[in-house]
Amino acid sequence: MNTTKLWHGVYPALLTPFTEAGTIDYDMFKKNFLAQIDAGVAGLIIAGSLGEVSTLTTQEKYDLLVFAKKNVPNHIPVILNIAEQATAEAVSAAQEAERMGADGLMLLPPMRYRASDREVVEYFKAVAAATSLSIMIYNNPVDYAIHVTVEMFAQLEASPNINAVKESTRDLTNITRMINRFGDRFKILGGVDTISLESQLMGAHGSVAGLVDAFPRETVAIYRLAEAGRLDEALAIYRWFMPLLELDIHPRLVQYIKLAATAEGLSNEYVRAPRLPLEGEELARVQKIISDAIATRPVLPDYLNLPLRKTIEQVS
């Protein structure tokens, strides 16, 4: 896939639905990603944190990729997340993903070991050199303890297929730092739901979203309204959405978002241990947030037919 078609718009970090027996529920997986596509997302990300990558086997990750590629229209890129402990494992995963037809990769820093800046850069470079796929670096120092700094991105400029960053530092000024330093060299996708609109207004090209798994139309509507300059309408939906979006910034975001998606018929509540289903006061509290939002959800305009900025029109 031409990389100009990548890294613009809304990319859901897809959930991985399971059956009660703990196997992957492919029927529900398909139902969810087809709803995302119908809502107007730009691409799909498989086996991310929301996809419970930490409990998926290597084979299951590849199986999800193959299944998605068989069932997703060709114009929708399918991105596989790589979150490995060793450089050799990450290189192997990148090569296998390319062989299986992935359209791009999301790449985390080395897992478990808190690598130095030099080690992280060399890790990224090694993976990039092993594949022709376009790569989005996942920069999330809050959850993964490693901050990919502007200076580190300067060292990654020479890798032609490192093209984007999932910007999850939660520091909005970092978007401006990246643009000031690199211009359009790295596409920026906001990675935190609760500042997704702010990230877009600061210059992000799109978002890697979480609550989109449950509310794809509302998520894409905000993005497209903002792109079209209809900020008041985007903001009204965003303010309605915020109590839900805050479910994305909690250690049990997987359970929370699966609960929301279940309420919308797009998932079930089953998770893999060590995660456990919600119960008691926590379950009641999250269910109330979801039900209150559904009861007051806004009527959306015809957001799919809005005129967008030239750069977005070119990649649609």
Coordinates of C-alpha atoms in Angstrom, one line a residue:
M1 CA 0.0 0.0 0.0
N2 CA 1.2 3.5 -0.9
T3 CA 2.3 5.1 2.4
T4 CA 0.6 8.4 1.4
K5 CA -2.7 6.5 2.2
L6 CA -1.5 5.8 5.7
W7 CA -1.6 7.8 9.0
H8 CA -4.4 10.2 8.4
G9 CA -7.8 10.0 10.1
V10 CA -9.1 7.7 12.9
Y11 CA -7.5 4.3 13.5
P12 CA -9.3 2.2 16.1
A13 CA -7.1 0.1 18.4
L14 CA -9.4 -2.9 18.0
L15 CA -10.6 -5.0 20.9
T16 CA -10.1 -8.7 20.7
P17 CA -13.4 -10.3 21.7
F18 CA -13.2 -13.7 23.4
T19 CA -15.7 -16.5 23.9
E20 CA -16.6 -17.6 27.4
A21 CA -14.2 -20.5 26.9
G22 CA -11.4 -18.0 26.2
T23 CA -10.9 -18.5 22.5
I24 CA -11.0 -15.6 20.0
D25 CA -14.6 -14.7 19.0
Y26 CA -14.0 -14.1 15.3
D27 CA -17.7 -13.4 14.5
M28 CA -17.7 -10.5 17.1
F29 CA -14.3 -9.3 15.9
K30 CA -15.6 -9.0 12.4
K31 CA -18.8 -7.4 13.5
N32 CA -16.8 -4.7 15.3
F33 CA -14.3 -3.9 12.6
L34 CA -17.1 -3.8 9.9
A35 CA -18.9 -1.2 12.1
Q36 CA -15.7 0.8 12.3
I37 CA -15.3 0.8 8.5
D38 CA -19.0 1.7 8.0
A39 CA -18.5 4.7 10.4
G40 CA -15.6 6.0 8.2
V41 CA -12.4 5.0 10.0
A42 CA -9.2 5.3 8.0
G43 CA -7.6 2.0 9.1
L44 CA -7.5 -0.8 11.7
I45 CA -4.9 -1.6 14.3
I46 CA -4.8 -5.2 15.6
A47 CA -3.3 -6.6 18.8
G48 CA -2.6 -3.3 20.6
S49 CA -3.0 -2.8 24.3
L50 CA -6.8 -2.7 23.9
G51 CA -6.5 -5.9 21.9
E52 CA -5.0 -7.6 25.0
V53 CA -1.7 -8.2 23.2
S54 CA -0.1 -9.2 26.5
T55 CA -2.3 -12.3 26.6
L56 CA -2.4 -13.2 22.9
T57 CA 0.0 -15.9 21.6
T58 CA 2.2 -15.1 18.6
Q59 CA 0.1 -17.3 16.4
E60 CA -3.2 -15.7 17.6
K61 CA -1.8 -12.3 16.5
Y62 CA -1.0 -13.6 13.1
D63 CA -4.4 -15.4 12.9
L64 CA -6.2 -12.1 13.7
L65 CA -4.1 -10.4 10.9
V66 CA -4.9 -13.0 8.3
F67 CA -8.6 -13.0 9.2
A68 CA -8.8 -9.2 9.0
K69 CA -7.1 -9.1 5.6
K70 CA -9.6 -11.7 4.3
N71 CA -12.6 -9.7 5.5
V72 CA -11.5 -6.0 5.2
P73 CA -11.9 -4.0 1.9
N74 CA -8.6 -3.5 0.2
H75 CA -8.7 0.3 0.6
I76 CA -8.6 0.0 4.4
P77 CA -5.1 -0.6 5.8
V78 CA -4.7 -3.2 8.4
I79 CA -1.9 -2.4 10.9
L80 CA -0.3 -5.0 13.2
N81 CA 1.1 -3.9 16.6
I82 CA 4.5 -5.2 17.6
A83 CA 5.3 -5.4 21.3
E84 CA 8.2 -7.7 21.8
Q85 CA 10.9 -8.2 24.5
A86 CA 13.8 -8.8 22.2
T87 CA 15.0 -7.1 19.0
A88 CA 15.2 -10.4 17.2
E89 CA 11.6 -11.2 18.1
A90 CA 10.4 -7.8 16.9
V91 CA 12.4 -8.2 13.6
S92 CA 10.8 -11.6 13.0
A93 CA 7.3 -10.3 13.8
A94 CA 7.8 -7.5 11.3
Q95 CA 8.9 -9.8 8.6
E96 CA 6.1 -12.3 9.2
A97 CA 3.5 -9.5 9.3
E98 CA 4.7 -8.3 5.9
R99 CA 4.6 -11.8 4.5
M100 CA 1.0 -12.1 5.7
G101 CA -0.1 -8.9 4.0
A102 CA -0.1 -6.3 6.8
D103 CA -0.2 -2.8 5.4
G104 CA 1.8 -1.2 8.2
L105 CA 3.1 -1.7 11.7
M106 CA 2.7 0.0 15.1
L107 CA 5.9 -0.5 17.0
L108 CA 6.4 -0.2 20.8
P109 CA 9.8 0.2 22.4
P110 CA 11.4 -2.9 24.0
M111 CA 9.0 -4.4 26.5
R112 CA 9.9 -5.2 30.2
Y113 CA 13.5 -3.9 29.9
R114 CA 13.8 -0.2 30.4
A115 CA 16.2 0.5 27.5
S116 CA 18.4 3.5 27.2
D117 CA 17.7 6.1 24.5
R118 CA 20.5 4.6 22.3
E119 CA 19.1 1.1 22.8
V120 CA 15.6 2.2 21.9
V121 CA 16.8 3.9 18.7
E122 CA 18.8 0.9 17.6
Y123 CA 15.8 -1.3 18.3
F124 CA 13.6 0.8 16.1
K125 CA 16.2 1.0 13.4
A126 CA 16.7 -2.8 13.3
V127 CA 13.0 -3.4 12.9
A128 CA 12.7 -0.8 10.2
A129 CA 15.6 -2.2 8.3
A130 CA 14.0 -5.7 8.3
T131 CA 10.8 -4.7 6.5
S132 CA 9.5 -2.4 3.8
L133 CA 6.3 -1.7 5.8
S134 CA 5.5 1.8 7.0
I135 CA 6.0 2.1 10.8
M136 CA 4.3 4.2 13.4
I137 CA 6.3 4.5 16.7
Y138 CA 4.1 4.2 19.8
N139 CA 5.4 6.9 22.2
N140 CA 3.8 6.4 25.6
P141 CA 6.1 7.1 28.5
V142 CA 3.2 7.2 30.9
D143 CA 2.4 3.6 30.6
Y144 CA 5.6 2.1 29.2
A145 CA 8.3 4.2 30.9
I146 CA 10.2 5.0 27.8
H147 CA 10.0 8.5 26.2
V148 CA 10.9 8.7 22.6
T149 CA 12.2 12.2 22.5
V150 CA 12.5 14.7 19.7
E151 CA 16.2 14.0 19.6
M152 CA 15.6 10.3 19.2
F153 CA 13.2 11.0 16.3
A154 CA 16.0 13.0 14.8
Q155 CA 18.1 9.8 14.7
L156 CA 15.2 7.9 13.2
E157 CA 14.8 10.3 10.3
A158 CA 17.2 8.3 8.2
S159 CA 14.9 5.3 8.3
P160 CA 12.6 6.0 5.4
N161 CA 9.8 3.7 6.5
I162 CA 9.5 5.2 10.0
N163 CA 6.7 7.5 9.0
A164 CA 4.5 8.3 12.0
V165 CA 4.1 8.5 15.8
K166 CA 1.3 7.6 18.1
E167 CA 1.6 10.6 20.3
S168 CA 0.7 9.4 23.8
T169 CA 3.0 11.5 26.0
R170 CA -0.1 13.5 27.2
D171 CA 2.0 16.6 26.6
L172 CA 0.2 18.6 23.9
T173 CA 3.2 20.8 23.4
N174 CA 5.1 17.8 22.1
I175 CA 3.1 18.0 18.9
T176 CA 4.3 21.5 18.2
R177 CA 7.9 20.4 19.1
M178 CA 7.7 17.6 16.5
I179 CA 6.2 19.9 13.8
N180 CA 8.7 22.6 14.5
R181 CA 11.6 20.2 14.2
F182 CA 10.5 17.9 11.4
G183 CA 7.7 19.6 9.5
D184 CA 5.6 16.9 7.8
R185 CA 8.3 14.2 8.0
F186 CA 6.5 12.2 10.7
K187 CA 2.7 12.0 10.7
I188 CA 1.3 12.5 14.2
L189 CA -1.7 10.5 15.5
G190 CA -3.1 11.5 18.9
G191 CA -3.0 8.5 21.2
V192 CA -5.0 9.6 24.2
D193 CA -8.8 9.8 23.8
T194 CA -9.3 12.6 26.4
I195 CA -7.1 15.0 24.4
S196 CA -7.9 13.8 20.9
L197 CA -9.6 16.9 19.7
E198 CA -6.9 19.1 21.2
S199 CA -4.2 17.0 19.5
Q200 CA -6.0 17.4 16.2
L201 CA -6.2 21.2 16.6
M202 CA -2.5 21.3 17.4
G203 CA -1.7 19.6 14.1
A204 CA -2.2 15.9 14.6
H205 CA -3.1 14.1 11.3
G206 CA -5.5 11.8 13.1
S207 CA -5.9 9.6 16.2
V208 CA -5.4 6.1 17.4
A209 CA -8.6 5.8 19.4
G210 CA -10.1 3.5 22.1
L211 CA -13.7 4.4 22.7
V212 CA -14.2 4.3 18.9
D213 CA -14.5 0.5 19.5
A214 CA -17.9 1.2 21.1
F215 CA -18.8 4.5 19.4
P216 CA -17.3 4.6 16.0
R217 CA -19.7 7.1 14.4
E218 CA -19.3 9.7 17.1
T219 CA -15.5 9.4 17.1
V220 CA -15.2 9.8 13.3
A221 CA -17.8 12.6 13.3
I222 CA -15.7 14.7 15.8
Y223 CA -12.6 14.2 13.6
R224 CA -14.3 15.1 10.3
L225 CA -16.2 18.1 11.7
A226 CA -13.0 19.5 13.1
E227 CA -11.2 18.9 9.7
A228 CA -14.1 20.7 8.0
G229 CA -13.8 23.7 10.3
R230 CA -17.1 23.0 12.0
L231 CA -15.5 23.2 15.4
D232 CA -18.6 24.2 17.4
E233 CA -20.3 21.0 16.3
A234 CA -17.3 18.9 16.9
L235 CA -16.9 20.4 20.4
A236 CA -20.5 19.7 21.3
I237 CA -20.1 16.0 20.5
Y238 CA -16.7 15.9 22.2
R239 CA -18.1 17.3 25.5
W240 CA -20.9 14.8 25.4
F241 CA -18.3 12.1 24.8
M242 CA -15.8 13.1 27.6
P243 CA -17.2 10.9 30.4
L244 CA -16.8 7.9 28.1
L245 CA -13.4 9.0 26.8
E246 CA -12.1 9.1 30.4
L247 CA -12.6 5.3 30.5
D248 CA -9.6 5.1 28.2
I249 CA -7.1 6.5 30.7
H250 CA -7.6 3.8 33.4
P251 CA -5.6 0.6 34.1
R252 CA -8.8 -1.4 33.4
L253 CA -9.5 0.4 30.1
V254 CA -9.9 -3.0 28.4
Q255 CA -12.8 -4.1 30.7
Y256 CA -14.3 -0.6 30.6
I257 CA -14.3 -0.3 26.8
K258 CA -15.4 -3.9 26.3
L259 CA -18.4 -3.1 28.6
A260 CA -19.2 0.0 26.5
A261 CA -18.8 -1.9 23.2
T262 CA -21.1 -4.7 24.6
A263 CA -23.8 -2.1 25.3
E264 CA -23.6 -1.2 21.6
G265 CA -23.6 -4.8 20.5
L266 CA -20.0 -4.6 19.2
S267 CA -18.3 -6.8 21.8
N268 CA -18.8 -9.0 24.8
E269 CA -17.4 -8.6 28.3
Y270 CA -15.0 -11.6 28.3
V271 CA -11.4 -10.8 29.0
R272 CA -8.3 -13.0 29.5
A273 CA -6.7 -13.5 32.9
P274 CA -5.0 -12.0 34.7
R275 CA -7.7 -9.5 33.7
L276 CA -11.1 -10.2 35.4
P277 CA -14.6 -9.0 34.7
L278 CA -15.8 -6.0 36.5
E279 CA -18.0 -6.5 39.6
G280 CA -19.7 -4.6 42.4
E281 CA -19.5 -0.8 42.7
E282 CA -17.0 -0.5 39.9
L283 CA -19.2 -2.3 37.5
A284 CA -22.3 -0.3 38.5
R285 CA -20.4 3.0 38.2
V286 CA -19.0 2.3 34.7
Q287 CA -22.4 0.9 33.5
K288 CA -24.0 4.2 34.6
I289 CA -21.5 6.3 32.7
I290 CA -22.2 4.2 29.6
S291 CA -26.0 4.2 30.0
D292 CA -26.2 7.9 30.8
A293 CA -24.2 8.7 27.6
I294 CA -26.3 6.4 25.4
A295 CA -29.5 8.1 26.8
T296 CA -28.2 11.5 25.8
R297 CA -26.2 10.8 22.6
P298 CA -26.3 13.6 20.1
V299 CA -27.8 13.5 16.7
L300 CA -24.9 13.5 14.2
P301 CA -24.8 15.5 11.0
D302 CA -23.9 13.8 7.6
Y303 CA -20.2 13.8 8.6
L304 CA -19.1 11.4 6.0
N305 CA -19.8 13.8 3.2
L306 CA -18.1 16.9 4.7
P307 CA -15.4 18.6 2.6
L308 CA -12.0 18.0 4.3
R309 CA -8.6 19.6 4.0
K310 CA -6.8 18.9 0.8
T311 CA -4.3 16.6 2.4
I312 CA -7.0 14.4 3.8
E313 CA -9.0 14.5 0.5
Q314 CA -5.9 13.2 -1.3
V315 CA -5.6 10.1 0.9
S316 CA -9.3 9.2 1.1

